[in-house]
Structures are given as structure tokens and as C-alpha cells.
């Protein structure tokens, strides 16, 4: 990436329906951090005419499995470059597994400064109901895909959160309450990180 200053990054992790996107929009409005959702970037790449990865991404999204990091990390880096300057980037829904983590550490680790990991924790039943009711027209917001996504989250993403816990980088917030009261706690975490 161009420039010499390392970009601030906050990873935002949590099960599907935990409110990652909702909270990121609020943070972005107040703090000027740029919201980069790995899932949104992959969906856009899936739709892009001439993309050689469309079919592969579609298969992973339907099955709730994780796209190879070479693809996702490149999309994130391109979006960071395209966005120009910002106080930081909210990297939402990444790193989701061991492959995501090692690929990021290799390619982006030296170019970025990981401030902390925002862990939005929420009971599975609450999350599932939110996804089934949110009506965003997503092909993976159905019971079968959700079961698979939650399985992937439990088996592959939780170990990544544990990895960052060992490094003392995790700020955990319970997101079963409404979005505005959750945000009060989220902003505490941000204010501490930027104090
Ligand atoms: O975060 P979101 O729920 O939008 O992700 C939707 C899907 O996109 C995931 O279930 C997964 O198939 C894919 N994805 C991925 N790698 C990521 C983030 C999302 O493969 N880091
Ligand atoms: Mg999302």
C-alpha cells in the first residue's frame, strides 16, 4: 500500500446477526472510520461482470464456508487504497478462520496497526431470528445456510477470537439488547482505544 503511515484497523467479529454491520455504520458516522465489510465486498465481487471468482464465492456463501484469503484480503486492500485517508478502518467479518488470519498477517500485518478486536457476542437463537427477520434479500439468510454459518463461526471463528484474547486485544460486548444501547458500550471501547 502507498504511503508510510500504518493504517489503524479494528476487526469486528461476532456470529451472523450479532449486529456487526449496524454497529459499524454508527461508529463510522461518529468517528469517521471507514466500514469495510468482507461479506459485502465478496457479494459485490460475486456480482461484478467478468469476475473469475463469482462462482467460487457463490458456493462459499451458500454453504457458509470461508473464501480463500487471497481473494478476500485483496478486496480489503483494494478498498483501503481506494478510500484514501481515514482515521482507521473497521474490518467487519474478518478474519474468520486460520487461513484469513495467516493471510492477513502476511500481506497486511506490516502495513497496518491493529488497534483492537471488537467482539459482538450474542446468543445463537437471538442472532438466527434477527437474520430470518431482517429482509435484506440475502441468499444465505435461510435456516439451512444459517445453521452452516453458525457452525463455521463456532468451529473456525471462535478460535481466532481466542487467539486475539491471548494477545489482550479483544473488547467483548453483549449485543442481545437494542442497537442504540449496544452502541453506548461500543463507543466506550472506541474512546478508550483512541484516548
Ligand atoms: O459477514 P457476512 O455474514 O456478510 O458473510 C457472508 C458470507 O461471506 C460468509 O458466510 C462467508 O461465506 C463469506 N465470507 C468469507 N470470508 C469472510 C467474510 C465472509 O468467506 N472473511
Ligand atoms: Mg454484515
CSV table of C-alpha atoms and ligand atoms in Angstrom, one decimal:
chain,number,residue,atom,x,y,z
A,1,UNK,CA,0.0,0.0,0.0
A,2,UNK,CA,1.2,3.5,-0.7
A,3,UNK,CA,2.2,5.9,2.0
A,4,UNK,CA,4.3,5.5,5.0
A,5,UNK,CA,1.9,5.7,8.0
A,6,UNK,CA,0.4,2.4,9.0
A,7,UNK,CA,-3.4,2.3,8.9
A,8,UNK,CA,-5.4,1.8,12.0
A,9,UNK,CA,-7.6,-1.3,11.9
A,10,UNK,CA,-10.3,-2.6,14.1
A,11,UNK,CA,-11.6,-6.1,13.4
A,12,UNK,CA,-15.3,-6.6,14.1
A,13,UNK,CA,-16.2,-10.2,14.8
A,14,UNK,CA,-19.3,-12.0,16.1
A,15,UNK,CA,-21.9,-14.5,14.9
A,16,UNK,CA,-24.2,-13.8,11.9
A,17,UNK,CA,-26.9,-11.4,13.1
A,18,UNK,CA,-24.8,-10.1,16.1
A,19,UNK,CA,-25.1,-6.5,14.7
A,20,UNK,CA,-21.6,-6.1,13.1
A,21,UNK,CA,-22.9,-4.0,10.1
A,22,UNK,CA,-25.4,-2.0,12.3
A,23,UNK,CA,-22.7,-1.0,14.8
A,24,UNK,CA,-20.1,-0.3,12.1
A,25,UNK,CA,-22.4,2.2,10.5
A,26,UNK,CA,-22.8,4.0,13.8
A,27,UNK,CA,-19.1,4.0,14.5
A,28,UNK,CA,-18.3,5.2,11.0
A,29,UNK,CA,-20.7,8.1,11.4
A,30,UNK,CA,-19.3,9.3,14.7
A,31,UNK,CA,-15.6,8.5,14.3
A,32,UNK,CA,-15.0,8.7,10.6
A,33,UNK,CA,-13.6,5.1,10.4
A,34,UNK,CA,-14.3,3.5,7.1
A,35,UNK,CA,-16.5,0.5,7.2
A,36,UNK,CA,-15.2,-2.4,5.1
A,37,UNK,CA,-17.4,-5.5,5.3
A,38,UNK,CA,-15.7,-8.6,4.0
A,39,UNK,CA,-19.1,-10.2,3.2
A,40,UNK,CA,-20.3,-7.1,1.3
A,41,UNK,CA,-17.0,-6.9,-0.7
A,42,UNK,CA,-17.4,-10.6,-1.6
A,43,UNK,CA,-21.0,-10.1,-2.6
A,44,UNK,CA,-20.0,-7.2,-4.8
A,45,UNK,CA,-17.2,-9.3,-6.4
A,46,UNK,CA,-19.7,-12.1,-6.9
A,47,UNK,CA,-21.9,-9.7,-8.9
A,48,UNK,CA,-19.1,-8.0,-10.8
A,49,UNK,CA,-19.2,-8.7,-14.5
A,50,UNK,CA,-16.1,-10.6,-15.7
A,51,UNK,CA,-15.1,-11.7,-12.2
A,52,UNK,CA,-13.3,-15.0,-12.3
A,53,UNK,CA,-14.3,-15.7,-8.7
A,54,UNK,CA,-18.1,-15.3,-8.9
A,55,UNK,CA,-19.0,-19.0,-8.9
A,56,UNK,CA,-16.5,-19.8,-6.2
A,57,UNK,CA,-17.8,-17.0,-3.9
A,58,UNK,CA,-21.4,-18.0,-4.5
A,59,UNK,CA,-20.6,-21.6,-3.5
A,60,UNK,CA,-18.9,-20.5,-0.3
A,61,UNK,CA,-21.7,-18.0,0.7
A,62,UNK,CA,-24.4,-20.6,0.2
A,63,UNK,CA,-22.5,-23.2,2.2
A,64,UNK,CA,-21.5,-20.7,4.9
A,65,UNK,CA,-17.8,-21.6,4.3
A,66,UNK,CA,-14.9,-19.2,4.1
A,67,UNK,CA,-13.5,-18.0,0.8
A,68,UNK,CA,-9.7,-18.3,0.4
A,69,UNK,CA,-7.9,-15.4,1.9
A,70,UNK,CA,-6.0,-14.4,-1.3
A,71,UNK,CA,-9.4,-13.2,-2.7
A,72,UNK,CA,-10.8,-11.6,0.4
A,73,UNK,CA,-7.6,-9.9,1.5
A,74,UNK,CA,-7.0,-8.4,-1.9
A,75,UNK,CA,-10.6,-7.0,-1.9
A,76,UNK,CA,-10.0,-5.4,1.5
A,77,UNK,CA,-6.6,-4.0,0.5
A,78,UNK,CA,-8.1,-2.5,-2.7
A,79,UNK,CA,-10.9,-1.0,-0.8
A,80,UNK,CA,-8.5,0.5,1.7
A,81,UNK,CA,-6.4,2.0,-1.1
A,82,UNK,CA,-9.5,3.3,-2.9
A,83,UNK,CA,-10.9,5.0,0.2
A,84,UNK,CA,-7.9,7.4,0.7
A,85,UNK,CA,-7.2,8.7,4.1
A,86,UNK,CA,-9.2,7.9,7.2
A,87,UNK,CA,-8.5,7.7,11.0
A,88,UNK,CA,-9.0,4.0,10.7
A,89,UNK,CA,-10.8,1.1,9.1
A,90,UNK,CA,-13.5,-1.2,10.5
A,91,UNK,CA,-12.8,-4.6,9.0
A,92,UNK,CA,-16.1,-6.3,9.5
A,93,UNK,CA,-16.4,-10.1,9.4
A,94,UNK,CA,-12.7,-10.8,9.1
A,95,UNK,CA,-10.5,-12.7,10.0
A,96,UNK,CA,-13.0,-15.6,10.1
A,97,UNK,CA,-10.6,-18.6,10.1
A,98,UNK,CA,-6.9,-19.6,10.3
A,99,UNK,CA,-6.4,-19.0,6.6
A,100,UNK,CA,-7.8,-15.5,6.9
A,101,UNK,CA,-5.6,-14.8,9.9
A,102,UNK,CA,-2.3,-16.0,8.4
A,103,UNK,CA,-3.0,-14.4,5.0
A,104,UNK,CA,-3.7,-11.0,6.7
A,105,UNK,CA,-0.7,-11.2,8.9
A,106,UNK,CA,1.5,-12.0,5.9
A,107,UNK,CA,0.1,-9.4,3.5
A,108,UNK,CA,-1.4,-6.6,5.6
A,109,UNK,CA,0.1,-7.1,9.1
A,110,UNK,CA,3.2,-5.0,8.3
A,111,UNK,CA,1.1,-2.2,6.6
A,112,UNK,CA,-1.5,-1.9,9.4
A,113,UNK,CA,-1.8,-1.2,13.1
A,114,UNK,CA,-4.4,-3.5,14.7
A,115,UNK,CA,-6.0,-1.3,17.5
A,116,UNK,CA,-8.3,-4.0,18.9
A,117,UNK,CA,-10.9,-6.6,18.1
A,118,UNK,CA,-14.5,-5.7,18.7
A,119,UNK,CA,-16.2,-8.9,19.6
A,120,UNK,CA,-20.0,-8.6,19.4
A,121,UNK,CA,-21.3,-11.6,21.4
A,122,UNK,CA,-24.9,-12.7,21.1
A,123,UNK,CA,-26.8,-15.9,21.7
A,124,UNK,CA,-27.3,-18.0,18.6
A,125,UNK,CA,-31.1,-18.1,18.9
A,126,UNK,CA,-31.4,-14.3,19.0
A,127,UNK,CA,-29.0,-14.0,16.0
A,128,UNK,CA,-30.9,-16.6,14.0
A,129,UNK,CA,-34.2,-14.8,14.5
A,130,UNK,CA,-32.6,-11.4,13.5
A,131,UNK,CA,-31.2,-12.9,10.3
A,132,UNK,CA,-34.5,-14.6,9.4
A,133,UNK,CA,-36.4,-11.3,10.0
A,134,UNK,CA,-34.0,-8.7,8.5
A,135,UNK,CA,-35.3,-9.0,5.0
A,136,UNK,CA,-32.1,-7.9,3.2
A,137,UNK,CA,-32.8,-10.4,0.4
A,138,UNK,CA,-29.6,-12.3,1.1
A,139,UNK,CA,-29.4,-15.8,-0.3
A,140,UNK,CA,-27.8,-17.1,2.9
A,141,UNK,CA,-30.4,-15.7,5.4
A,142,UNK,CA,-32.4,-19.0,5.4
A,143,UNK,CA,-32.4,-21.6,8.1
A,144,UNK,CA,-30.2,-24.1,6.4
A,145,UNK,CA,-27.4,-21.6,5.4
A,146,UNK,CA,-27.6,-20.1,8.9
A,147,UNK,CA,-27.0,-23.4,10.5
A,148,UNK,CA,-23.9,-23.8,8.4
A,149,UNK,CA,-22.8,-20.3,9.1
A,150,UNK,CA,-23.1,-20.7,12.8
A,151,UNK,CA,-21.2,-24.0,12.7
A,152,UNK,CA,-18.4,-22.3,10.8
A,153,UNK,CA,-18.4,-19.4,13.3
A,154,UNK,CA,-18.2,-21.8,16.3
A,155,UNK,CA,-15.6,-24.1,14.8
A,156,UNK,CA,-13.4,-21.6,12.9
A,157,UNK,CA,-14.0,-18.0,14.0
A,158,UNK,CA,-14.2,-18.5,17.8
A,159,UNK,CA,-10.6,-19.9,17.8
A,160,UNK,CA,-9.5,-16.7,16.1
A,161,UNK,CA,-11.2,-14.6,18.8
A,162,UNK,CA,-9.4,-16.7,21.4
A,163,UNK,CA,-6.1,-16.1,19.6
A,164,UNK,CA,-6.6,-12.3,20.0
A,165,UNK,CA,-7.8,-12.7,23.6
A,166,UNK,CA,-4.4,-14.2,24.4
A,167,UNK,CA,-2.9,-11.0,23.0
A,168,UNK,CA,-5.2,-8.9,25.2
A,169,UNK,CA,-6.7,-7.3,22.1
A,170,UNK,CA,-10.4,-8.3,22.5
A,171,UNK,CA,-13.2,-5.9,23.7
A,172,UNK,CA,-16.3,-8.1,24.2
A,173,UNK,CA,-19.8,-6.6,24.1
A,174,UNK,CA,-23.1,-8.4,24.6
A,175,UNK,CA,-25.3,-7.4,21.7
A,176,UNK,CA,-28.6,-9.0,22.6
A,177,UNK,CA,-30.1,-5.6,23.6
A,178,UNK,CA,-31.3,-3.0,21.1
A,179,UNK,CA,-28.8,-1.4,18.7
A,180,UNK,CA,-28.7,2.0,20.5
A,181,UNK,CA,-27.9,0.7,24.0
A,182,UNK,CA,-25.3,-1.7,22.5
A,183,UNK,CA,-23.7,1.3,20.7
A,184,UNK,CA,-23.2,3.1,24.1
A,185,UNK,CA,-20.9,0.3,25.1
A,186,UNK,CA,-19.2,0.2,21.7
A,187,UNK,CA,-18.3,3.9,21.9
A,188,UNK,CA,-16.7,3.3,25.3
A,189,UNK,CA,-14.4,0.8,23.7
A,190,UNK,CA,-13.6,3.3,20.9
A,191,UNK,CA,-13.0,6.1,23.3
A,192,UNK,CA,-10.6,4.0,25.3
A,193,UNK,CA,-8.7,2.9,22.2
A,194,UNK,CA,-8.3,6.4,20.9
A,195,UNK,CA,-7.6,8.1,24.3
B,1,LIG,O1,-20.2,-11.4,7.2
B,1,LIG,P1,-21.3,-11.9,6.3
B,1,LIG,O2,-22.3,-12.6,7.1
B,1,LIG,O3,-21.8,-10.9,5.4
B,1,LIG,O4,-20.6,-13.0,5.4
B,1,LIG,C1,-21.4,-13.7,4.5
B,1,LIG,C2,-20.6,-14.8,3.9
B,1,LIG,O5,-19.5,-14.3,3.2
B,1,LIG,C3,-20.0,-15.8,4.9
B,1,LIG,O6,-20.9,-16.8,5.4
B,1,LIG,C4,-18.9,-16.4,4.0
B,1,LIG,O7,-19.4,-17.4,3.1
B,1,LIG,C5,-18.4,-15.2,3.2
B,1,LIG,N1,-17.2,-14.6,3.9
B,1,LIG,C6,-16.0,-15.2,3.8
B,1,LIG,N2,-14.9,-14.7,4.4
B,1,LIG,C7,-15.0,-13.6,5.2
B,1,LIG,C8,-16.3,-13.0,5.4
B,1,LIG,C9,-17.4,-13.5,4.7
B,1,LIG,O8,-15.8,-16.2,3.1
B,1,LIG,N3,-13.9,-13.1,5.8
B,2,LIG,MG1,-22.6,-8.0,7.8
